[in-house]
mmCIF file of C-alpha atoms in Angstrom:
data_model
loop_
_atom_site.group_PDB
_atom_site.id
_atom_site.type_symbol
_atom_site.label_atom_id
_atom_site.label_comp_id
_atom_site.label_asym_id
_atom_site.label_seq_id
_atom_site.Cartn_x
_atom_site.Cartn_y
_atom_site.Cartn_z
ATOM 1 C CA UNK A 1 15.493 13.721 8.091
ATOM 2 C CA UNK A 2 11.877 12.231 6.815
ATOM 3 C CA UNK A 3 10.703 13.631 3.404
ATOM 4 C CA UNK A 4 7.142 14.344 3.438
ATOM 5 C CA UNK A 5 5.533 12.523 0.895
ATOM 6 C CA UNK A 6 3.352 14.348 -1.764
ATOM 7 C CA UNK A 7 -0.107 13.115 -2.760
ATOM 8 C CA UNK A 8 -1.465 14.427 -6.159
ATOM 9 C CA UNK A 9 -5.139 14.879 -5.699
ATOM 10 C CA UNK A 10 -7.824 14.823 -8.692
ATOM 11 C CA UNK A 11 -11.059 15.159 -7.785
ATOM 12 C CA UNK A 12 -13.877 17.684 -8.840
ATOM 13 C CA UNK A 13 -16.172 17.212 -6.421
ATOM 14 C CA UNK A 14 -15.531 19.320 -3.610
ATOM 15 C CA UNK A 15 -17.068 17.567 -0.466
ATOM 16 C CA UNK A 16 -14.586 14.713 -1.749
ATOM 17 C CA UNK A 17 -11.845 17.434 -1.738
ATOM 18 C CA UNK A 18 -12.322 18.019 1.972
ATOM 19 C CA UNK A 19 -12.441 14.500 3.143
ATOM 20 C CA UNK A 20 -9.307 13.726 1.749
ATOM 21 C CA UNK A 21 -7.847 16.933 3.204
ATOM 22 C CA UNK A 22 -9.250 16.048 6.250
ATOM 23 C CA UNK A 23 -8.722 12.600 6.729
ATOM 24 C CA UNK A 24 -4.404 13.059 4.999
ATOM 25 C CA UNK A 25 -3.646 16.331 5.978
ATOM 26 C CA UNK A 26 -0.987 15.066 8.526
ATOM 27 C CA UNK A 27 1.618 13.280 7.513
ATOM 28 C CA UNK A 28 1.521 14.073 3.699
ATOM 29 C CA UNK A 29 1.630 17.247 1.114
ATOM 30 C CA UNK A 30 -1.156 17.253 -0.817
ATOM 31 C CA UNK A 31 -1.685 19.097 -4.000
ATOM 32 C CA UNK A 32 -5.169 19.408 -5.255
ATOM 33 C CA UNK A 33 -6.282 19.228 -8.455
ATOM 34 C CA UNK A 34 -10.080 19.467 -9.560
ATOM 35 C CA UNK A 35 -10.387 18.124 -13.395
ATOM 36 C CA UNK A 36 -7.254 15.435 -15.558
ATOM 37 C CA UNK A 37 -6.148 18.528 -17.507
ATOM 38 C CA UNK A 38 -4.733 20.783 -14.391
ATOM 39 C CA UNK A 39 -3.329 17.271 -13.036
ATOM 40 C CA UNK A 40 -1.576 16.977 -16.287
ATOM 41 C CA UNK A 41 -0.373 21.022 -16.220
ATOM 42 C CA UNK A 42 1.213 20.469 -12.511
ATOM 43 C CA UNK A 43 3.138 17.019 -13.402
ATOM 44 C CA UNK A 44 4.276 19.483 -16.889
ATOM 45 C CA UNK A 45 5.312 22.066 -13.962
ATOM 46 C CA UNK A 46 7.769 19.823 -12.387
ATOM 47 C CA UNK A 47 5.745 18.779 -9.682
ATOM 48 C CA UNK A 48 6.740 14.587 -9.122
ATOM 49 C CA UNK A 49 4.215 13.104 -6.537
ATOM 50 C CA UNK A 50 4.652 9.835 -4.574
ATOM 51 C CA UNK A 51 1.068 8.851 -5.111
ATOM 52 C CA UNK A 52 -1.638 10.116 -7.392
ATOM 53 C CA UNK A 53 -5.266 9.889 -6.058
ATOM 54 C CA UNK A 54 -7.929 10.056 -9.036
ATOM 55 C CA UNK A 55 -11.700 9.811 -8.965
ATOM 56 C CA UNK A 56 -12.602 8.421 -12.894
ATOM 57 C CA UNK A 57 -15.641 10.196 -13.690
ATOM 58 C CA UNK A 58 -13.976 13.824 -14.548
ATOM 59 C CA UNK A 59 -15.121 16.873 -15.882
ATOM 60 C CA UNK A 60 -13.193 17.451 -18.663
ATOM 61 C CA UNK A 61 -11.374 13.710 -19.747
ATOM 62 C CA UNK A 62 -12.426 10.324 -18.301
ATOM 63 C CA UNK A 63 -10.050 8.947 -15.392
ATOM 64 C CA UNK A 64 -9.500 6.614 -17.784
ATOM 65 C CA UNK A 65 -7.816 8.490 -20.117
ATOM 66 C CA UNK A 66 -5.828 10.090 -17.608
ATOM 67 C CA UNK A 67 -4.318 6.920 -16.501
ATOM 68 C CA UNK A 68 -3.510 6.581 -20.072
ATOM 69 C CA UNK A 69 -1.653 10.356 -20.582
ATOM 70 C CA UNK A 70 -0.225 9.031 -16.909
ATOM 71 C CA UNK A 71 1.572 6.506 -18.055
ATOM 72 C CA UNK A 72 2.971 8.014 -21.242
ATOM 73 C CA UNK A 73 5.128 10.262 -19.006
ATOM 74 C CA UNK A 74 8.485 8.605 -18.050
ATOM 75 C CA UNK A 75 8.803 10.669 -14.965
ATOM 76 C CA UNK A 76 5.892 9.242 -13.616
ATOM 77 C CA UNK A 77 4.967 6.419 -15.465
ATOM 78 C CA UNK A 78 6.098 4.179 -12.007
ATOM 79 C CA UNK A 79 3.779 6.329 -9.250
ATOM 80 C CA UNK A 80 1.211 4.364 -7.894
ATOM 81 C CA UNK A 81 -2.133 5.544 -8.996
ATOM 82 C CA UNK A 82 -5.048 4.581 -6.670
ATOM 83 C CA UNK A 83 -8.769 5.370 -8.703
ATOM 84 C CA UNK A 84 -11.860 6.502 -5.848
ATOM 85 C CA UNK A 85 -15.360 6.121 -8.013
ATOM 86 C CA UNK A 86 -18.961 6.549 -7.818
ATOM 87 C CA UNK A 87 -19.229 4.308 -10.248
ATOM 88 C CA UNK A 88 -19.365 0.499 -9.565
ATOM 89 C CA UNK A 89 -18.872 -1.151 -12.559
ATOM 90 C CA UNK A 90 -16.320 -4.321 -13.149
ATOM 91 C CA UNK A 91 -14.846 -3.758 -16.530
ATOM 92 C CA UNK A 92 -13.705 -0.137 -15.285
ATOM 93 C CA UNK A 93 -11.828 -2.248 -12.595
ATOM 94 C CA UNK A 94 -10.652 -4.349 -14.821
ATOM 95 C CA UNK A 95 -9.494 -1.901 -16.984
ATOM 96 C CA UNK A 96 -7.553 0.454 -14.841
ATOM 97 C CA UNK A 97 -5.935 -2.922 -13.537
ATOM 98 C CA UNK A 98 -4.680 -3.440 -16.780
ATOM 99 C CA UNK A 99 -3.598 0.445 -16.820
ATOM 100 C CA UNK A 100 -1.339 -0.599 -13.978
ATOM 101 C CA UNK A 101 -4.043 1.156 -11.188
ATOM 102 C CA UNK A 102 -3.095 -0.229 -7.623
ATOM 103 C CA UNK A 103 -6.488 0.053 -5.960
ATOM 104 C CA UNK A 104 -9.853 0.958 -6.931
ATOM 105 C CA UNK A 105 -12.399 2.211 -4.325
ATOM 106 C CA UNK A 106 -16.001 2.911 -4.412
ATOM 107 C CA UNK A 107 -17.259 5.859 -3.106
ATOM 108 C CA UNK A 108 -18.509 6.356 -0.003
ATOM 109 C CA UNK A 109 -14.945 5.147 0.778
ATOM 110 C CA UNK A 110 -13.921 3.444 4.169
ATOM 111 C CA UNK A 111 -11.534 6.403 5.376
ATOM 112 C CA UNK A 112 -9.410 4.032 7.932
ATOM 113 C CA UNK A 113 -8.856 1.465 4.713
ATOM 114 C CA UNK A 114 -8.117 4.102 2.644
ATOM 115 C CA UNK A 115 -5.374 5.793 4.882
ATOM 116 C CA UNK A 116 -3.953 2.409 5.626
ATOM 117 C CA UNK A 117 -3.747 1.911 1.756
ATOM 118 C CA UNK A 118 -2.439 5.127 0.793
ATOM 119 C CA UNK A 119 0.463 4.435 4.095
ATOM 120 C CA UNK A 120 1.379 1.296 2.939
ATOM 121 C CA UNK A 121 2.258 2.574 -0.625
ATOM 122 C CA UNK A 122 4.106 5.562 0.496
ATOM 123 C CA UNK A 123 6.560 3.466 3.146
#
């Protein structure tokens, strides 16, 4: 029997909300969340997702810092975390590298690399 792997989306912006439905909704559970604090409230729940997806320009606290609260918790301290931004700027990258961030992607994001990306992490 094949688990289906869970996705933890955070995202605000909605049209970004639908693409990823769109483009993972086979295959994969997602769970959507739309600012860093009801990301934080869902891992707090109990729910323990294979991959996190976070855009780093949030509402309420920078993608940044919720790499940082991310990998305070011990449960999920080792889930790949793969940032999607409208922002282009290096030392971001370079940051959330050193925050242990897997991928960074600009938006508007190639959907096809993105899948791939997201399938090779969740073998």
């Amino acid at each position: 029997m094949t688990l289906i792997k869970k996705i933890l989306v955070v995202d605000d912006d909605l049209i970004y909300q639908t693409i990823i439905r769109k483009l993972l909704c086979s295959g994969y559970q997602l769970i959507m969340a739309e600012n860093a604090n009801s990301a934080l409230q869902k891992l707090n729940e109990g729910y323990i997702p294979d991959l996190i997806l976070a855009d780093i320009n949030l509402p309420d606290i920078s993608g940044i810092d919720l790499i940082r609260k991310l990998n305070e918790l011990d449960k999920i301290k080792d889930i790949p975390v793969i940032v999607i931004s409208g922002i282009d700027d290096p030392k971001w990258e370079l940051d959330l590298k050193n925050l242990g961030v897997k991928m960074v992607f600009i938006k508007p994001v190639d959907r096809k690399l993105l899948k791939k990306i997201i399938g090779e992490f969740l073998l």
